[in-house]
PDB file of C-alpha atoms in Angstrom:
ATOM      1  CA  MET H  28     -45.533  46.637  48.921  1.00  0.00           C
ATOM      2  CA  SER H  29     -43.987  48.611  46.209  1.00  0.00           C
ATOM      3  CA  SER H  30     -41.549  47.552  44.203  1.00  0.00           C
ATOM      4  CA  SER H  31     -38.874  50.138  41.860  1.00  0.00           C
ATOM      5  CA  PRO H  32     -38.721  48.647  38.256  1.00  0.00           C
ATOM      6  CA  PHE H  33     -35.381  48.413  38.615  1.00  0.00           C
ATOM      7  CA  SER H  34     -35.597  46.244  41.678  1.00  0.00           C
ATOM      8  CA  LEU H  35     -37.487  43.827  40.475  1.00  0.00           C
ATOM      9  CA  LEU H  36     -34.994  43.636  37.511  1.00  0.00           C
ATOM     10  CA  ARG H  37     -32.165  43.332  39.557  1.00  0.00           C
ATOM     11  CA  LEU H  38     -34.371  40.398  41.502  1.00  0.00           C
ATOM     12  CA  SER H  39     -35.096  39.053  38.116  1.00  0.00           C
ATOM     13  CA  LEU H  40     -31.373  39.125  36.792  1.00  0.00           C
ATOM     14  CA  SER H  41     -29.897  37.506  39.993  1.00  0.00           C
ATOM     15  CA  ALA H  42     -32.739  34.945  39.470  1.00  0.00           C
ATOM     16  CA  VAL H  43     -32.193  33.871  36.015  1.00  0.00           C
ATOM     17  CA  LEU H  44     -27.677  34.090  36.969  1.00  0.00           C
ATOM     18  CA  ALA H  45     -28.327  32.035  40.291  1.00  0.00           C
ATOM     19  CA  LEU H  46     -30.732  29.538  37.634  1.00  0.00           C
ATOM     20  CA  GLY H  47     -28.000  29.700  35.389  1.00  0.00           C
ATOM     21  CA  LEU H  48     -25.054  28.518  37.729  1.00  0.00           C
ATOM     22  CA  ALA H  49     -27.112  25.947  39.510  1.00  0.00           C
ATOM     23  CA  GLY H  50     -27.118  24.146  35.995  1.00  0.00           C
ATOM     24  CA  CYS H  51     -23.853  24.227  36.083  1.00  0.00           C
ATOM     25  CA  PRO H  52     -21.489  21.064  37.133  1.00  0.00           C
ATOM     26  CA  GLY H  53     -19.556  21.483  39.976  1.00  0.00           C
ATOM     27  CA  GLU H  54     -16.549  20.718  37.803  1.00  0.00           C
ATOM     28  CA  SER H  55     -15.888  21.900  34.053  1.00  0.00           C
ATOM     29  CA  GLU H  56     -16.166  19.763  31.486  1.00  0.00           C
ATOM     30  CA  PRO H  57     -12.682  18.669  29.767  1.00  0.00           C
ATOM     31  CA  GLU H  58     -12.407  21.051  26.829  1.00  0.00           C
ATOM     32  CA  THR H  59     -12.528  18.698  23.699  1.00  0.00           C
ATOM     33  CA  ARG H  60      -9.512  18.626  21.785  1.00  0.00           C
ATOM     34  CA  GLU H  61      -8.627  18.010  18.382  1.00  0.00           C
ATOM     35  CA  ARG H  62      -6.629  14.795  18.058  1.00  0.00           C
ATOM     36  CA  VAL H  63      -2.930  15.421  16.298  1.00  0.00           C
ATOM     37  CA  ALA H  64      -1.839  12.227  15.054  1.00  0.00           C
ATOM     38  CA  ALA H  65       1.371  11.497  14.951  1.00  0.00           C
ATOM     39  CA  PRO H  66       3.287  10.063  12.330  1.00  0.00           C
ATOM     40  CA  GLU H  67       2.617   6.245  11.565  1.00  0.00           C
ATOM     41  CA  ALA H  68       5.895   4.419  12.849  1.00  0.00           C
ATOM     42  CA  SER H  69       6.354   1.749   9.110  1.00  0.00           C
ATOM     43  CA  ALA H  70       4.052   4.471   7.624  1.00  0.00           C
ATOM     44  CA  ILE H  71       6.046   2.923   4.400  1.00  0.00           C
ATOM     45  CA  ALA H  72       5.343  -1.027   5.334  1.00  0.00           C
ATOM     46  CA  ARG H  73       2.096  -0.229   5.494  1.00  0.00           C
ATOM     47  CA  LYS H  74       1.567   1.239   1.840  1.00  0.00           C
ATOM     48  CA  THR H  75      -0.734  -0.880  -0.580  1.00  0.00           C
ATOM     49  CA  TRP H  76       0.619   0.393  -4.062  1.00  0.00           C
ATOM     50  CA  LEU H  77       3.125   3.017  -5.208  1.00  0.00           C
ATOM     51  CA  GLN H  78       1.568   6.156  -6.551  1.00  0.00           C
ATOM     52  CA  PRO H  79       3.870   7.793  -9.025  1.00  0.00           C
ATOM     53  CA  THR H  80       4.618  10.649  -7.155  1.00  0.00           C
ATOM     54  CA  ASP H  81       5.662   8.760  -4.227  1.00  0.00           C
ATOM     55  CA  ASP H  82       9.375   9.479  -3.679  1.00  0.00           C
ATOM     56  CA  THR H  83       9.941   6.389  -1.383  1.00  0.00           C
ATOM     57  CA  ASP H  84      12.347   3.861  -3.479  1.00  0.00           C
ATOM     58  CA  PRO H  85      10.467   0.257  -4.769  1.00  0.00           C
ATOM     59  CA  GLU H  86      13.179  -1.220  -2.812  1.00  0.00           C
ATOM     60  CA  VAL H  87      12.268  -0.041   0.853  1.00  0.00           C
ATOM     61  CA  TRP H  88       9.114  -0.272  -0.371  1.00  0.00           C
ATOM     62  CA  LEU H  89       9.243  -4.102  -0.552  1.00  0.00           C
ATOM     63  CA  ALA H  90      12.386  -4.810   2.136  1.00  0.00           C
ATOM     64  CA  SER H  91       9.665  -2.363   4.499  1.00  0.00           C
ATOM     65  CA  ARG H  92       6.320  -4.722   3.812  1.00  0.00           C
ATOM     66  CA  ASP H  93       8.533  -8.008   4.507  1.00  0.00           C
ATOM     67  CA  ALA H  94       9.530  -6.869   7.732  1.00  0.00           C
ATOM     68  CA  GLY H  95       6.555  -5.258   8.630  1.00  0.00           C
ATOM     69  CA  ALA H  96       8.138  -2.313   9.490  1.00  0.00           C
ATOM     70  CA  ASP H  97       9.911   0.087   7.540  1.00  0.00           C
ATOM     71  CA  VAL H  98      13.376  -0.047   7.089  1.00  0.00           C
ATOM     72  CA  ALA H  99      16.102   2.070   5.817  1.00  0.00           C
ATOM     73  CA  ALA H 100      17.434   2.322   2.385  1.00  0.00           C
ATOM     74  CA  THR H 101      20.675   1.640   3.999  1.00  0.00           C
ATOM     75  CA  ALA H 102      19.628  -1.678   5.475  1.00  0.00           C
ATOM     76  CA  PRO H 103      20.923  -5.055   3.866  1.00  0.00           C
ATOM     77  CA  ALA H 104      16.946  -6.040   3.298  1.00  0.00           C
ATOM     78  CA  ALA H 105      16.807  -2.926   1.110  1.00  0.00           C
ATOM     79  CA  LYS H 106      20.006  -3.614  -1.063  1.00  0.00           C
ATOM     80  CA  ALA H 107      18.959  -7.251  -1.812  1.00  0.00           C
ATOM     81  CA  TRP H 108      14.925  -6.206  -3.139  1.00  0.00           C
ATOM     82  CA  HIS H 109      17.357  -3.155  -5.048  1.00  0.00           C
ATOM     83  CA  ASP H 110      19.188  -6.157  -6.576  1.00  0.00           C
ATOM     84  CA  VAL H 111      16.043  -7.941  -7.917  1.00  0.00           C
ATOM     85  CA  LEU H 112      14.234  -5.439  -8.856  1.00  0.00           C
ATOM     86  CA  ASP H 113      17.521  -4.105 -10.621  1.00  0.00           C
ATOM     87  CA  ALA H 114      17.640  -7.509 -12.413  1.00  0.00           C
ATOM     88  CA  ALA H 115      14.152  -7.630 -13.943  1.00  0.00           C
ATOM     89  CA  ASP H 116      14.915  -3.920 -15.212  1.00  0.00           C
ATOM     90  CA  ASP H 117      16.981  -5.671 -17.169  1.00  0.00           C
ATOM     91  CA  ARG H 118      14.191  -8.228 -18.658  1.00  0.00           C
ATOM     92  CA  PHE H 119      11.064  -5.507 -18.671  1.00  0.00           C
ATOM     93  CA  GLY H 120       9.981  -2.730 -20.138  1.00  0.00           C
ATOM     94  CA  GLU H 121       8.497  -1.131 -17.040  1.00  0.00           C
ATOM     95  CA  THR H 122      10.245   0.680 -14.182  1.00  0.00           C
ATOM     96  CA  GLY H 123      11.414  -1.068 -11.182  1.00  0.00           C
ATOM     97  CA  ARG H 124       8.127   1.248  -9.331  1.00  0.00           C
ATOM     98  CA  MET H 125       5.806  -0.457 -11.902  1.00  0.00           C
ATOM     99  CA  ILE H 126       7.378  -3.841 -10.986  1.00  0.00           C
ATOM    100  CA  ALA H 127       7.074  -3.867  -7.827  1.00  0.00           C
ATOM    101  CA  ASN H 128       3.545  -2.548  -7.973  1.00  0.00           C
ATOM    102  CA  ARG H 129       2.883  -5.169 -10.218  1.00  0.00           C
ATOM    103  CA  ALA H 130       3.937  -7.877  -8.150  1.00  0.00           C
ATOM    104  CA  VAL H 131       2.465  -6.686  -4.841  1.00  0.00           C
ATOM    105  CA  GLN H 132      -0.623  -6.711  -6.809  1.00  0.00           C
ATOM    106  CA  LEU H 133      -0.596  -9.985  -8.107  1.00  0.00           C
ATOM    107  CA  GLU H 134       0.546 -11.448  -4.852  1.00  0.00           C
ATOM    108  CA  THR H 135      -2.380 -10.008  -3.332  1.00  0.00           C
ATOM    109  CA  MET H 136      -4.605 -11.453  -6.063  1.00  0.00           C
ATOM    110  CA  LEU H 137      -3.122 -14.426  -5.742  1.00  0.00           C
ATOM    111  CA  SER H 138      -3.492 -14.913  -2.319  1.00  0.00           C
ATOM    112  CA  GLU H 139      -7.332 -14.206  -2.857  1.00  0.00           C
ATOM    113  CA  ILE H 140      -7.799 -16.903  -4.338  1.00  0.00           C
ATOM    114  CA  GLY H 141      -5.862 -19.016  -1.813  1.00  0.00           C
ATOM    115  CA  ILE H 142      -2.204 -19.694  -3.303  1.00  0.00           C
ATOM    116  CA  ARG H 143       0.584 -17.954  -1.392  1.00  0.00           C
ATOM    117  CA  GLU H 144       3.167 -16.758  -3.307  1.00  0.00           C
ATOM    118  CA  THR H 145       5.162 -13.855  -2.567  1.00  0.00           C
ATOM    119  CA  ALA H 146       6.439 -10.715  -4.600  1.00  0.00           C
ATOM    120  CA  ARG H 147       9.977 -11.586  -4.602  1.00  0.00           C
ATOM    121  CA  GLU H 148       9.501 -15.304  -5.735  1.00  0.00           C
ATOM    122  CA  ILE H 149       6.712 -13.617  -8.642  1.00  0.00           C
ATOM    123  CA  ILE H 150       9.368 -11.345  -9.696  1.00  0.00           C
ATOM    124  CA  ALA H 151      12.350 -14.135  -9.518  1.00  0.00           C
ATOM    125  CA  ASP H 152      10.375 -16.671 -11.632  1.00  0.00           C
ATOM    126  CA  PHE H 153       9.024 -14.239 -14.213  1.00  0.00           C
ATOM    127  CA  SER H 154      13.032 -12.821 -14.614  1.00  0.00           C
ATOM    128  CA  THR H 155      13.757 -16.454 -15.637  1.00  0.00           C
ATOM    129  CA  LEU H 156      11.071 -16.447 -18.714  1.00  0.00           C
ATOM    130  CA  ALA H 157      12.597 -13.263 -20.020  1.00  0.00           C
ATOM    131  CA  GLY H 158      15.908 -12.637 -21.514  1.00  0.00           C
ATOM    132  CA  LYS H 159      18.287  -9.949 -20.844  1.00  0.00           C
ATOM    133  CA  GLY H 160      17.265  -6.932 -22.766  1.00  0.00           C
ATOM    134  CA  SER H 161      14.070  -8.514 -24.115  1.00  0.00           C
ATOM    135  CA  ARG H 162      11.515  -6.248 -22.413  1.00  0.00           C
ATOM    136  CA  ALA H 163       8.973  -8.278 -21.838  1.00  0.00           C
ATOM    137  CA  GLY H 164       5.885  -6.874 -20.569  1.00  0.00           C
ATOM    138  CA  PHE H 165       5.914  -8.032 -16.402  1.00  0.00           C
ATOM    139  CA  SER H 166       2.264  -6.146 -16.608  1.00  0.00           C
ATOM    140  CA  ASP H 167       1.166  -8.871 -19.211  1.00  0.00           C
ATOM    141  CA  LEU H 168       2.796 -12.195 -17.633  1.00  0.00           C
ATOM    142  CA  CYS H 169       1.188 -10.984 -14.211  1.00  0.00           C
ATOM    143  CA  GLN H 170      -2.371 -11.094 -15.708  1.00  0.00           C
ATOM    144  CA  HIS H 171      -1.642 -14.199 -18.177  1.00  0.00           C
ATOM    145  CA  TYR H 172      -0.157 -15.330 -14.529  1.00  0.00           C
ATOM    146  CA  TYR H 173      -3.050 -15.179 -12.875  1.00  0.00           C
ATOM    147  CA  ASN H 174      -5.396 -16.136 -15.492  1.00  0.00           C
ATOM    148  CA  LEU H 175      -3.590 -19.863 -15.663  1.00  0.00           C
ATOM    149  CA  ARG H 176      -3.509 -20.149 -11.973  1.00  0.00           C
ATOM    150  CA  LYS H 177      -6.933 -19.417 -11.732  1.00  0.00           C
ATOM    151  CA  GLN H 178      -8.338 -21.850 -13.899  1.00  0.00           C
ATOM    152  CA  GLY H 179      -6.389 -24.493 -11.863  1.00  0.00           C
ATOM    153  CA  LEU H 180      -2.789 -24.767 -12.782  1.00  0.00           C
ATOM    154  CA  ASP H 181       0.326 -25.003 -10.749  1.00  0.00           C
ATOM    155  CA  ARG H 182       3.190 -22.666 -10.137  1.00  0.00           C
ATOM    156  CA  THR H 183       5.344 -25.294 -12.423  1.00  0.00           C
ATOM    157  CA  ALA H 184       2.346 -25.583 -14.760  1.00  0.00           C
ATOM    158  CA  ALA H 185       1.584 -21.691 -15.197  1.00  0.00           C
ATOM    159  CA  LEU H 186       5.595 -20.792 -15.561  1.00  0.00           C
ATOM    160  CA  ALA H 187       5.778 -23.646 -18.284  1.00  0.00           C
ATOM    161  CA  ALA H 188       2.665 -21.933 -20.249  1.00  0.00           C
ATOM    162  CA  LEU H 189       4.018 -18.575 -19.886  1.00  0.00           C
ATOM    163  CA  ALA H 190       7.228 -19.685 -21.029  1.00  0.00           C
ATOM    164  CA  GLU H 191       5.824 -20.674 -24.302  1.00  0.00           C
ATOM    165  CA  GLN H 192       4.071 -17.357 -25.312  1.00  0.00           C
ATOM    166  CA  PRO H 193       5.480 -15.848 -28.538  1.00  0.00           C
ATOM    167  CA  ALA H 194       5.672 -12.616 -27.439  1.00  0.00           C
ATOM    168  CA  LEU H 195       7.672 -13.482 -24.666  1.00  0.00           C
ATOM    169  CA  LYS H 196      10.097 -15.311 -26.858  1.00  0.00           C
ATOM    170  CA  SER H 197      10.386 -12.043 -29.520  1.00  0.00           C
ATOM    171  CA  GLY H 198      10.672  -9.733 -26.447  1.00  0.00           C
ATOM    172  CA  ASN H 199       7.652  -7.834 -27.737  1.00  0.00           C
ATOM    173  CA  PRO H 200       4.434  -7.511 -24.843  1.00  0.00           C
ATOM    174  CA  ALA H 201       1.641  -9.131 -25.644  1.00  0.00           C
ATOM    175  CA  PRO H 202      -1.392  -7.469 -27.683  1.00  0.00           C
TER     176      PRO H 202
END
């Protein structure tokens, strides 16, 4: 039986093609597609810190955190936070953004040692310690308050100890 080289080549190619097709399943597998993440419905509420370049207003962030979902800048809760931060701005040397960041940071640090105090309570309590125009250091108060609470002082005693600080009385930040 004599075969031409062309016939053998055609037979070989047919066999390879048949084997290749036999190895494919009847239905093709679905294409893998890259998932595109939809914007978070509560992206503001999930933030843990406001970066200096973040254009989110601190009052909207704080109101959104409280609500557990994003709120509009025109929401009553955002207006209430605006008033709290505005009052704090009259007393402390930091911006509203930094006050908001530090209050949330302190809230988190306190919760890690089993103390539940909200950022709103912290800002309100500290605002009673500093007079209008004093430009006291809010960040310094946060650190001192945390240390006092960690040492076992209750809220009232820790606030009283802070009120006695000479730097707070003079309005100058603590060294």
